[in-house]
Amino acid sequence: MAHPLLSPEGGATHLLLGNEAIVRGALEAGIQVVTCYPGTPSSEVPDTFYRISPDGKFKFEYSANEKVALEVGGGASMSGAMTLTTMKHVGVNVAADPLLTLAYTGTPGGLMLLSADDPGCHSSQNEQDNRYYGRLAGLPVFEPATAQEAKDMARDGLLLSKKHETPLLLRTTTRVNHLRGPVEFGPMPDPGKPEGFKRNPSKFVPIPAFARPMHERLLERIEALREEAENSPYNTIHGTGTIGIAASGISRAYLADAIMETGLADKFKIMELGFAHPLPRNMALDFMKSVDKVIVIEELEPILENDLRVLAQKNGLDLSIEGKDLLPPNGEFTVTMVANVLRAQVGEKTFACDSCIPAELPQRPPNLCAGCPHRATYFAARKVFGDDAVYSSDIGCYTLGLLPPLSMADFLVCMGSSISAGCGAAMANDKPVVAFIGDSTFFHSGLTGLASAVFNNHDVLLVILDNHTTAMTGHQPHPGVEMTILGENENRLDIAKACEGLGVTNIRKVNPLNQKKTRAALEELREMSGVRVLIAREPCPLHSRRVYKKVAPMVAYVADSCTGRAECLDTLACPAFYKEGDKAAINPILCNGCMLCLQVCKHIKSKKRGS
Amino acid sequence: MSNTKPIRIMLTGVGGQGTLTATTLLAKAVLAEGLPVTSGEIHGMAQRGGVVESTVLIGCKSPKIGLGEADVLLGFEPLETMRAMPYLRKDGLVLSSTEFLPPLSVAMGKQENVSIDQVKEVVAQCTGNSFYLPCQSLGLEAGAVQAGNLALLGALTATDAVPVSPQTLAETIKANLPAKIVDVNLKALELGVGALENT
């Protein structure tokens, strides 16, 4: 049976994740090409497309990084294919180069870019507000607040994008991507074949002579899109009060609940913008003229607030516009937070929770899994280099090696930065520099940094942690994987050969679960200079279970001879270990059977699983 | 939407416990009762043995629960119940497992865990409305430790705090879980309902 998301009929209502709703919306628009680089909170969009791809009528790919994903998407759309490209907010930084120029050339088949922003840094290194990219590139921006809107806006955004031949930004935030709500399906038409490329260099080749008129056309297009925003059903004004409230994105959901909670509906007139850029100026102006003041409710940057302020000033309106004076420019909002702003506006007492003081409790930070091969690599590196090295880290599961006792991350910038930032550290330090990068991240943006490191003859040891998958975001495939949930990877790239091709001469390959050989290789590489690479290859145990259907037959246990020094507990931090009295013990249910601990302490032995 | 009295349910547990499965089942059961529902979850790093927090909201538009907003707190692990207490409104309902999954620092003997009595004491300061169940044991009794999450959900449907009946939850389990684990989960549901009725 085909997946319910592929049902051609409309009418049914399903409880969907925001990300699944986006998939359905794209299918209802007639999506033909989907490209992506996975990243939380965007990942379930491409992962869902991937799972249904054997039965779907669209073409799908996991691209090597976000820039590639958007360029592939741009080429497809310029050839008439309706296209969706997905990534998390920081991914748009990587893809910013093609994005700003695709806005010039236009995208005839339609091209929607999903940017999944992360206020509150639930799984990200920053809180950047990508609505700025919409302004910077000159794109229409849609901001859904519910699962139904995520579906409808994905569909309507793609259709609008095709109509105006412009890329469109679907800007979500974590709460929207990962909420679940009822979604009523519309019909899903057969997408047919893309129209194919129509040659027109003055439209598609932005040499300066062509780019100047392209910019003019982009500015004209923004005005046409402003007309669309004026008439969009996603932009509404409701309520009767004299105090105005303007809101966009998920803040509209918090506002709706806050109005219900406070019972102050008759005090406020509300302008909700779901199609927030370009600003529907006439609508906003009428709204501002009908109220005494305006409060802007938007998470992160004061973007709508400043838009309104400019509009008011230009039109000589003398009314106060507040937003970031009342609500923070960082983190997420809550219903109570918004409700308190409403209460304060009408002179009511604000709500404070007296039972809301968090207790001091043992923390439960995420940790490398039991049996994770990265722990073995880190353990060996700590034995060889100790505190006498600078450790350059990168983005992935292995960033969790930051925590003691492994303590294997001294600095981190972004995807692919471990090698290049490591090179910089090597220029400024006498200590050896050891950089760590995962296999997926290596293909994402490690290759270029490595080429540059070789060319500039930096003194750096790069350890490539190859666990055969993109583990952190949910086991997506990348160019180096052997197996995926859909079968074997027939076009596998070999990391060692890639390094060789980039000019690295000292390359060693080890299985990190073999501590002796791993340490020997690290010691050997430590004595050399220039760019050196150690490839530590062993699949992620979760991936192994899921894709190779493999579970290690043996588990470790602590023998009665244990002397209770508990060095294994103090240095390995394996989640399968615990302390029992003075001695260490191993939970056989959690043990993944990697047998690293047997190489750490002679009192740890192995036995058959279940025995 | 505004005709339904809003009810906010916060769920918390440890990665791997089935907190998110329980969240989805509860949200689907609410929908099956014909009520407006929205639910939220935070993924990502939590998959690596960290804390998982999720929400089910009836009659609300937002998927998030802020401090002091939850009408109900479901704790699949007692330390996490205690950690999530600030989300509960005064006199809200708490349903919690009594069985600990110690975090690494505790397992390694570096930090001392709270006791179940300390958890109960903190809960009692905020509400007199609380129930405790040995969820893992009930799950094992039903046939699988992971089914303990359904015992806790079952207990919730046996209270009058949510407009979801045990029958609707049972139908939701049958319609949404793989056939081979349906019976175990139905048994856990029954044990959870029974445990609450016997308190």
mmCIF file with all atom_site columns, C-alpha atoms in Angstrom, chain A residues 80-224:
data_model
loop_
_atom_site.group_PDB
_atom_site.id
_atom_site.type_symbol
_atom_site.label_atom_id
_atom_site.label_alt_id
_atom_site.label_comp_id
_atom_site.label_asym_id
_atom_site.label_entity_id
_atom_site.label_seq_id
_atom_site.pdbx_PDB_ins_code
_atom_site.Cartn_x
_atom_site.Cartn_y
_atom_site.Cartn_z
_atom_site.occupancy
_atom_site.B_iso_or_equiv
_atom_site.pdbx_formal_charge
_atom_site.auth_seq_id
_atom_site.auth_comp_id
_atom_site.auth_asym_id
_atom_site.auth_atom_id
_atom_site.pdbx_PDB_model_num
ATOM 1   C CA . GLY A 1 80  ? 10.979 24.158 -15.617 1.00 0.00 ? 80  GLY A CA 1
ATOM 2   C CA . ALA A 1 81  ? 10.785 21.653 -12.750 1.00 0.00 ? 81  ALA A CA 1
ATOM 3   C CA . MET A 1 82  ? 8.786  22.591 -9.687  1.00 0.00 ? 82  MET A CA 1
ATOM 4   C CA . THR A 1 83  ? 11.411 22.270 -6.970  1.00 0.00 ? 83  THR A CA 1
ATOM 5   C CA . LEU A 1 84  ? 11.734 22.196 -3.193  1.00 0.00 ? 84  LEU A CA 1
ATOM 6   C CA . THR A 1 85  ? 15.097 22.569 -1.450  1.00 0.00 ? 85  THR A CA 1
ATOM 7   C CA . THR A 1 86  ? 15.290 22.052 2.313   1.00 0.00 ? 86  THR A CA 1
ATOM 8   C CA . MET A 1 87  ? 17.843 22.853 5.003   1.00 0.00 ? 87  MET A CA 1
ATOM 9   C CA . LYS A 1 88  ? 18.185 24.186 8.527   1.00 0.00 ? 88  LYS A CA 1
ATOM 10  C CA . HIS A 1 89  ? 18.791 27.871 9.158   1.00 0.00 ? 89  HIS A CA 1
ATOM 11  C CA . VAL A 1 90  ? 22.612 27.746 9.273   1.00 0.00 ? 90  VAL A CA 1
ATOM 12  C CA . GLY A 1 91  ? 22.533 25.759 6.040   1.00 0.00 ? 91  GLY A CA 1
ATOM 13  C CA . VAL A 1 92  ? 21.216 28.852 4.266   1.00 0.00 ? 92  VAL A CA 1
ATOM 14  C CA . ASN A 1 93  ? 24.542 30.549 5.084   1.00 0.00 ? 93  ASN A CA 1
ATOM 15  C CA . VAL A 1 94  ? 26.229 27.814 3.064   1.00 0.00 ? 94  VAL A CA 1
ATOM 16  C CA . ALA A 1 95  ? 23.672 28.226 0.264   1.00 0.00 ? 95  ALA A CA 1
ATOM 17  C CA . ALA A 1 96  ? 23.581 32.023 0.369   1.00 0.00 ? 96  ALA A CA 1
ATOM 18  C CA . ASP A 1 97  ? 25.758 32.438 -2.711  1.00 0.00 ? 97  ASP A CA 1
ATOM 19  C CA . PRO A 1 98  ? 23.429 30.713 -5.177  1.00 0.00 ? 98  PRO A CA 1
ATOM 20  C CA . LEU A 1 99  ? 20.365 32.036 -3.322  1.00 0.00 ? 99  LEU A CA 1
ATOM 21  C CA . LEU A 1 100 ? 21.058 35.699 -3.920  1.00 0.00 ? 100 LEU A CA 1
ATOM 22  C CA . THR A 1 101 ? 21.740 35.170 -7.605  1.00 0.00 ? 101 THR A CA 1
ATOM 23  C CA . LEU A 1 102 ? 18.836 32.775 -8.205  1.00 0.00 ? 102 LEU A CA 1
ATOM 24  C CA . ALA A 1 103 ? 16.657 35.674 -7.092  1.00 0.00 ? 103 ALA A CA 1
ATOM 25  C CA . TYR A 1 104 ? 18.123 37.600 -10.056 1.00 0.00 ? 104 TYR A CA 1
ATOM 26  C CA . THR A 1 105 ? 17.787 34.889 -12.703 1.00 0.00 ? 105 THR A CA 1
ATOM 27  C CA . GLY A 1 106 ? 14.427 33.747 -11.448 1.00 0.00 ? 106 GLY A CA 1
ATOM 28  C CA . THR A 1 107 ? 13.244 30.170 -11.223 1.00 0.00 ? 107 THR A CA 1
ATOM 29  C CA . PRO A 1 108 ? 10.648 29.401 -13.932 1.00 0.00 ? 108 PRO A CA 1
ATOM 30  C CA . GLY A 1 109 ? 9.510  26.015 -12.608 1.00 0.00 ? 109 GLY A CA 1
ATOM 31  C CA . GLY A 1 110 ? 9.043  27.366 -9.095  1.00 0.00 ? 110 GLY A CA 1
ATOM 32  C CA . LEU A 1 111 ? 11.578 26.984 -6.281  1.00 0.00 ? 111 LEU A CA 1
ATOM 33  C CA . MET A 1 112 ? 10.733 26.989 -2.625  1.00 0.00 ? 112 MET A CA 1
ATOM 34  C CA . LEU A 1 113 ? 13.555 27.079 -0.091  1.00 0.00 ? 113 LEU A CA 1
ATOM 35  C CA . LEU A 1 114 ? 12.650 25.710 3.322   1.00 0.00 ? 114 LEU A CA 1
ATOM 36  C CA . SER A 1 115 ? 14.690 27.381 6.042   1.00 0.00 ? 115 SER A CA 1
ATOM 37  C CA . ALA A 1 116 ? 14.020 25.716 9.402   1.00 0.00 ? 116 ALA A CA 1
ATOM 38  C CA . ASP A 1 117 ? 15.109 28.247 12.022  1.00 0.00 ? 117 ASP A CA 1
ATOM 39  C CA . ASP A 1 118 ? 15.817 27.302 15.627  1.00 0.00 ? 118 ASP A CA 1
ATOM 40  C CA . PRO A 1 119 ? 14.915 29.960 18.222  1.00 0.00 ? 119 PRO A CA 1
ATOM 41  C CA . GLY A 1 120 ? 16.075 28.574 21.554  1.00 0.00 ? 120 GLY A CA 1
ATOM 42  C CA . CYS A 1 121 ? 18.999 26.632 19.980  1.00 0.00 ? 121 CYS A CA 1
ATOM 43  C CA . HIS A 1 122 ? 17.357 23.267 20.594  1.00 0.00 ? 122 HIS A CA 1
ATOM 44  C CA . SER A 1 123 ? 19.813 21.615 18.222  1.00 0.00 ? 123 SER A CA 1
ATOM 45  C CA . SER A 1 124 ? 21.874 24.410 16.710  1.00 0.00 ? 124 SER A CA 1
ATOM 46  C CA . GLN A 1 125 ? 24.886 26.593 17.251  1.00 0.00 ? 125 GLN A CA 1
ATOM 47  C CA . ASN A 1 126 ? 23.050 29.914 16.855  1.00 0.00 ? 126 ASN A CA 1
ATOM 48  C CA . GLU A 1 127 ? 19.612 31.566 16.656  1.00 0.00 ? 127 GLU A CA 1
ATOM 49  C CA . GLN A 1 128 ? 19.992 33.515 13.410  1.00 0.00 ? 128 GLN A CA 1
ATOM 50  C CA . ASP A 1 129 ? 16.721 34.852 12.019  1.00 0.00 ? 129 ASP A CA 1
ATOM 51  C CA . ASN A 1 130 ? 16.549 33.861 8.352   1.00 0.00 ? 130 ASN A CA 1
ATOM 52  C CA . ARG A 1 131 ? 13.724 36.236 7.565   1.00 0.00 ? 131 ARG A CA 1
ATOM 53  C CA . TYR A 1 132 ? 16.664 38.565 6.910   1.00 0.00 ? 132 TYR A CA 1
ATOM 54  C CA . TYR A 1 133 ? 17.662 36.353 3.986   1.00 0.00 ? 133 TYR A CA 1
ATOM 55  C CA . GLY A 1 134 ? 14.236 36.956 2.489   1.00 0.00 ? 134 GLY A CA 1
ATOM 56  C CA . ARG A 1 135 ? 14.851 40.710 2.705   1.00 0.00 ? 135 ARG A CA 1
ATOM 57  C CA . LEU A 1 136 ? 18.469 40.410 1.562   1.00 0.00 ? 136 LEU A CA 1
ATOM 58  C CA . ALA A 1 137 ? 17.688 38.328 -1.513  1.00 0.00 ? 137 ALA A CA 1
ATOM 59  C CA . GLY A 1 138 ? 14.329 39.986 -2.286  1.00 0.00 ? 138 GLY A CA 1
ATOM 60  C CA . LEU A 1 139 ? 12.165 36.892 -1.857  1.00 0.00 ? 139 LEU A CA 1
ATOM 61  C CA . PRO A 1 140 ? 8.598  36.419 -0.748  1.00 0.00 ? 140 PRO A CA 1
ATOM 62  C CA . VAL A 1 141 ? 8.542  34.885 2.759   1.00 0.00 ? 141 VAL A CA 1
ATOM 63  C CA . PHE A 1 142 ? 5.836  32.595 4.158   1.00 0.00 ? 142 PHE A CA 1
ATOM 64  C CA . GLU A 1 143 ? 5.709  31.894 7.895   1.00 0.00 ? 143 GLU A CA 1
ATOM 65  C CA . PRO A 1 144 ? 3.327  29.109 8.971   1.00 0.00 ? 144 PRO A CA 1
ATOM 66  C CA . ALA A 1 145 ? 2.083  28.655 12.558  1.00 0.00 ? 145 ALA A CA 1
ATOM 67  C CA . THR A 1 146 ? 0.115  25.377 12.429  1.00 0.00 ? 146 THR A CA 1
ATOM 68  C CA . ALA A 1 147 ? 0.380  22.007 10.693  1.00 0.00 ? 147 ALA A CA 1
ATOM 69  C CA . GLN A 1 148 ? -2.511 22.939 8.394   1.00 0.00 ? 148 GLN A CA 1
ATOM 70  C CA . GLU A 1 149 ? -0.753 26.172 7.426   1.00 0.00 ? 149 GLU A CA 1
ATOM 71  C CA . ALA A 1 150 ? 2.531  24.315 6.906   1.00 0.00 ? 150 ALA A CA 1
ATOM 72  C CA . LYS A 1 151 ? 0.748  22.141 4.347   1.00 0.00 ? 151 LYS A CA 1
ATOM 73  C CA . ASP A 1 152 ? -1.223 24.943 2.704   1.00 0.00 ? 152 ASP A CA 1
ATOM 74  C CA . MET A 1 153 ? 1.702  27.365 2.585   1.00 0.00 ? 153 MET A CA 1
ATOM 75  C CA . ALA A 1 154 ? 4.018  24.747 1.092   1.00 0.00 ? 154 ALA A CA 1
ATOM 76  C CA . ARG A 1 155 ? 1.471  24.212 -1.687  1.00 0.00 ? 155 ARG A CA 1
ATOM 77  C CA . ASP A 1 156 ? 0.572  27.858 -2.228  1.00 0.00 ? 156 ASP A CA 1
ATOM 78  C CA . GLY A 1 157 ? 4.169  28.999 -1.854  1.00 0.00 ? 157 GLY A CA 1
ATOM 79  C CA . LEU A 1 158 ? 5.290  26.696 -4.651  1.00 0.00 ? 158 LEU A CA 1
ATOM 80  C CA . LEU A 1 159 ? 2.427  27.803 -6.893  1.00 0.00 ? 159 LEU A CA 1
ATOM 81  C CA . LEU A 1 160 ? 3.197  31.475 -6.198  1.00 0.00 ? 160 LEU A CA 1
ATOM 82  C CA . SER A 1 161 ? 6.887  30.841 -6.830  1.00 0.00 ? 161 SER A CA 1
ATOM 83  C CA . LYS A 1 162 ? 6.086  29.301 -10.201 1.00 0.00 ? 162 LYS A CA 1
ATOM 84  C CA . LYS A 1 163 ? 3.662  32.069 -11.116 1.00 0.00 ? 163 LYS A CA 1
ATOM 85  C CA . HIS A 1 164 ? 6.248  34.809 -10.494 1.00 0.00 ? 164 HIS A CA 1
ATOM 86  C CA . GLU A 1 165 ? 9.257  32.670 -11.425 1.00 0.00 ? 165 GLU A CA 1
ATOM 87  C CA . THR A 1 166 ? 10.864 33.644 -8.129  1.00 0.00 ? 166 THR A CA 1
ATOM 88  C CA . PRO A 1 167 ? 12.455 31.620 -5.365  1.00 0.00 ? 167 PRO A CA 1
ATOM 89  C CA . LEU A 1 168 ? 10.284 31.744 -2.232  1.00 0.00 ? 168 LEU A CA 1
ATOM 90  C CA . LEU A 1 169 ? 11.373 31.312 1.364   1.00 0.00 ? 169 LEU A CA 1
ATOM 91  C CA . LEU A 1 170 ? 9.243  29.061 3.555   1.00 0.00 ? 170 LEU A CA 1
ATOM 92  C CA . ARG A 1 171 ? 10.518 30.065 6.961   1.00 0.00 ? 171 ARG A CA 1
ATOM 93  C CA . THR A 1 172 ? 9.597  27.730 9.783   1.00 0.00 ? 172 THR A CA 1
ATOM 94  C CA . THR A 1 173 ? 10.846 27.493 13.356  1.00 0.00 ? 173 THR A CA 1
ATOM 95  C CA . THR A 1 174 ? 11.499 24.357 15.437  1.00 0.00 ? 174 THR A CA 1
ATOM 96  C CA . ARG A 1 175 ? 8.064  24.452 17.059  1.00 0.00 ? 175 ARG A CA 1
ATOM 97  C CA . VAL A 1 176 ? 6.366  24.494 13.654  1.00 0.00 ? 176 VAL A CA 1
ATOM 98  C CA . ASN A 1 177 ? 8.547  21.739 12.191  1.00 0.00 ? 177 ASN A CA 1
ATOM 99  C CA . HIS A 1 178 ? 7.997  19.511 15.197  1.00 0.00 ? 178 HIS A CA 1
ATOM 100 C CA . LEU A 1 179 ? 4.404  20.218 16.131  1.00 0.00 ? 179 LEU A CA 1
ATOM 101 C CA . ARG A 1 180 ? 1.667  17.767 15.266  1.00 0.00 ? 180 ARG A CA 1
ATOM 102 C CA . GLY A 1 181 ? -1.793 18.849 14.278  1.00 0.00 ? 181 GLY A CA 1
ATOM 103 C CA . PRO A 1 182 ? -4.741 17.822 12.128  1.00 0.00 ? 182 PRO A CA 1
ATOM 104 C CA . VAL A 1 183 ? -4.255 18.514 8.411   1.00 0.00 ? 183 VAL A CA 1
ATOM 105 C CA . GLU A 1 184 ? -7.024 18.351 5.857   1.00 0.00 ? 184 GLU A CA 1
ATOM 106 C CA . PHE A 1 185 ? -5.714 17.090 2.545   1.00 0.00 ? 185 PHE A CA 1
ATOM 107 C CA . GLY A 1 186 ? -6.440 18.723 -0.783  1.00 0.00 ? 186 GLY A CA 1
ATOM 108 C CA . PRO A 1 187 ? -6.249 16.843 -4.069  1.00 0.00 ? 187 PRO A CA 1
ATOM 109 C CA . MET A 1 188 ? -2.823 15.790 -5.353  1.00 0.00 ? 188 MET A CA 1
ATOM 110 C CA . PRO A 1 189 ? -2.516 16.198 -9.111  1.00 0.00 ? 189 PRO A CA 1
ATOM 111 C CA . ASP A 1 190 ? -0.153 14.202 -11.310 1.00 0.00 ? 190 ASP A CA 1
ATOM 112 C CA . PRO A 1 191 ? 2.925  16.457 -11.622 1.00 0.00 ? 191 PRO A CA 1
ATOM 113 C CA . GLY A 1 192 ? 3.736  15.318 -15.169 1.00 0.00 ? 192 GLY A CA 1
ATOM 114 C CA . LYS A 1 193 ? 7.137  16.060 -16.695 1.00 0.00 ? 193 LYS A CA 1
ATOM 115 C CA . PRO A 1 194 ? 9.103  19.284 -16.237 1.00 0.00 ? 194 PRO A CA 1
ATOM 116 C CA . GLU A 1 195 ? 8.840  21.666 -19.188 1.00 0.00 ? 195 GLU A CA 1
ATOM 117 C CA . GLY A 1 196 ? 12.557 21.529 -19.985 1.00 0.00 ? 196 GLY A CA 1
ATOM 118 C CA . PHE A 1 197 ? 15.081 24.333 -20.419 1.00 0.00 ? 197 PHE A CA 1
ATOM 119 C CA . LYS A 1 198 ? 14.358 27.299 -22.691 1.00 0.00 ? 198 LYS A CA 1
ATOM 120 C CA . ARG A 1 199 ? 17.605 28.977 -23.747 1.00 0.00 ? 199 ARG A CA 1
ATOM 121 C CA . ASN A 1 200 ? 17.784 32.663 -22.803 1.00 0.00 ? 200 ASN A CA 1
ATOM 122 C CA . PRO A 1 201 ? 21.279 33.836 -21.755 1.00 0.00 ? 201 PRO A CA 1
ATOM 123 C CA . SER A 1 202 ? 20.163 37.364 -20.880 1.00 0.00 ? 202 SER A CA 1
ATOM 124 C CA . LYS A 1 203 ? 17.855 35.817 -18.287 1.00 0.00 ? 203 LYS A CA 1
ATOM 125 C CA . PHE A 1 204 ? 20.025 33.040 -16.924 1.00 0.00 ? 204 PHE A CA 1
ATOM 126 C CA . VAL A 1 205 ? 23.647 34.163 -17.239 1.00 0.00 ? 205 VAL A CA 1
ATOM 127 C CA . PRO A 1 206 ? 24.329 36.985 -14.781 1.00 0.00 ? 206 PRO A CA 1
ATOM 128 C CA . ILE A 1 207 ? 27.394 38.559 -16.325 1.00 0.00 ? 207 ILE A CA 1
ATOM 129 C CA . PRO A 1 208 ? 27.388 42.222 -15.227 1.00 0.00 ? 208 PRO A CA 1
ATOM 130 C CA . ALA A 1 209 ? 25.681 43.481 -18.389 1.00 0.00 ? 209 ALA A CA 1
ATOM 131 C CA . PHE A 1 210 ? 22.812 41.052 -17.865 1.00 0.00 ? 210 PHE A CA 1
ATOM 132 C CA . ALA A 1 211 ? 22.815 41.239 -14.055 1.00 0.00 ? 211 ALA A CA 1
ATOM 133 C CA . ARG A 1 212 ? 21.988 44.972 -13.967 1.00 0.00 ? 212 ARG A CA 1
ATOM 134 C CA . PRO A 1 213 ? 18.639 44.593 -15.742 1.00 0.00 ? 213 PRO A CA 1
ATOM 135 C CA . MET A 1 214 ? 18.044 41.409 -13.743 1.00 0.00 ? 214 MET A CA 1
ATOM 136 C CA . HIS A 1 215 ? 18.252 43.477 -10.564 1.00 0.00 ? 215 HIS A CA 1
ATOM 137 C CA . GLU A 1 216 ? 15.722 45.914 -12.002 1.00 0.00 ? 216 GLU A CA 1
ATOM 138 C CA . ARG A 1 217 ? 13.373 43.053 -12.823 1.00 0.00 ? 217 ARG A CA 1
ATOM 139 C CA . LEU A 1 218 ? 13.825 41.693 -9.281  1.00 0.00 ? 218 LEU A CA 1
ATOM 140 C CA . LEU A 1 219 ? 12.775 45.079 -7.833  1.00 0.00 ? 219 LEU A CA 1
ATOM 141 C CA . GLU A 1 220 ? 9.706  45.134 -10.089 1.00 0.00 ? 220 GLU A CA 1
ATOM 142 C CA . ARG A 1 221 ? 8.888  41.585 -9.056  1.00 0.00 ? 221 ARG A CA 1
ATOM 143 C CA . ILE A 1 222 ? 8.967  42.558 -5.373  1.00 0.00 ? 222 ILE A CA 1
ATOM 144 C CA . GLU A 1 223 ? 6.235  45.138 -6.084  1.00 0.00 ? 223 GLU A CA 1
ATOM 145 C CA . ALA A 1 224 ? 4.134  42.516 -7.896  1.00 0.00 ? 224 ALA A CA 1
#
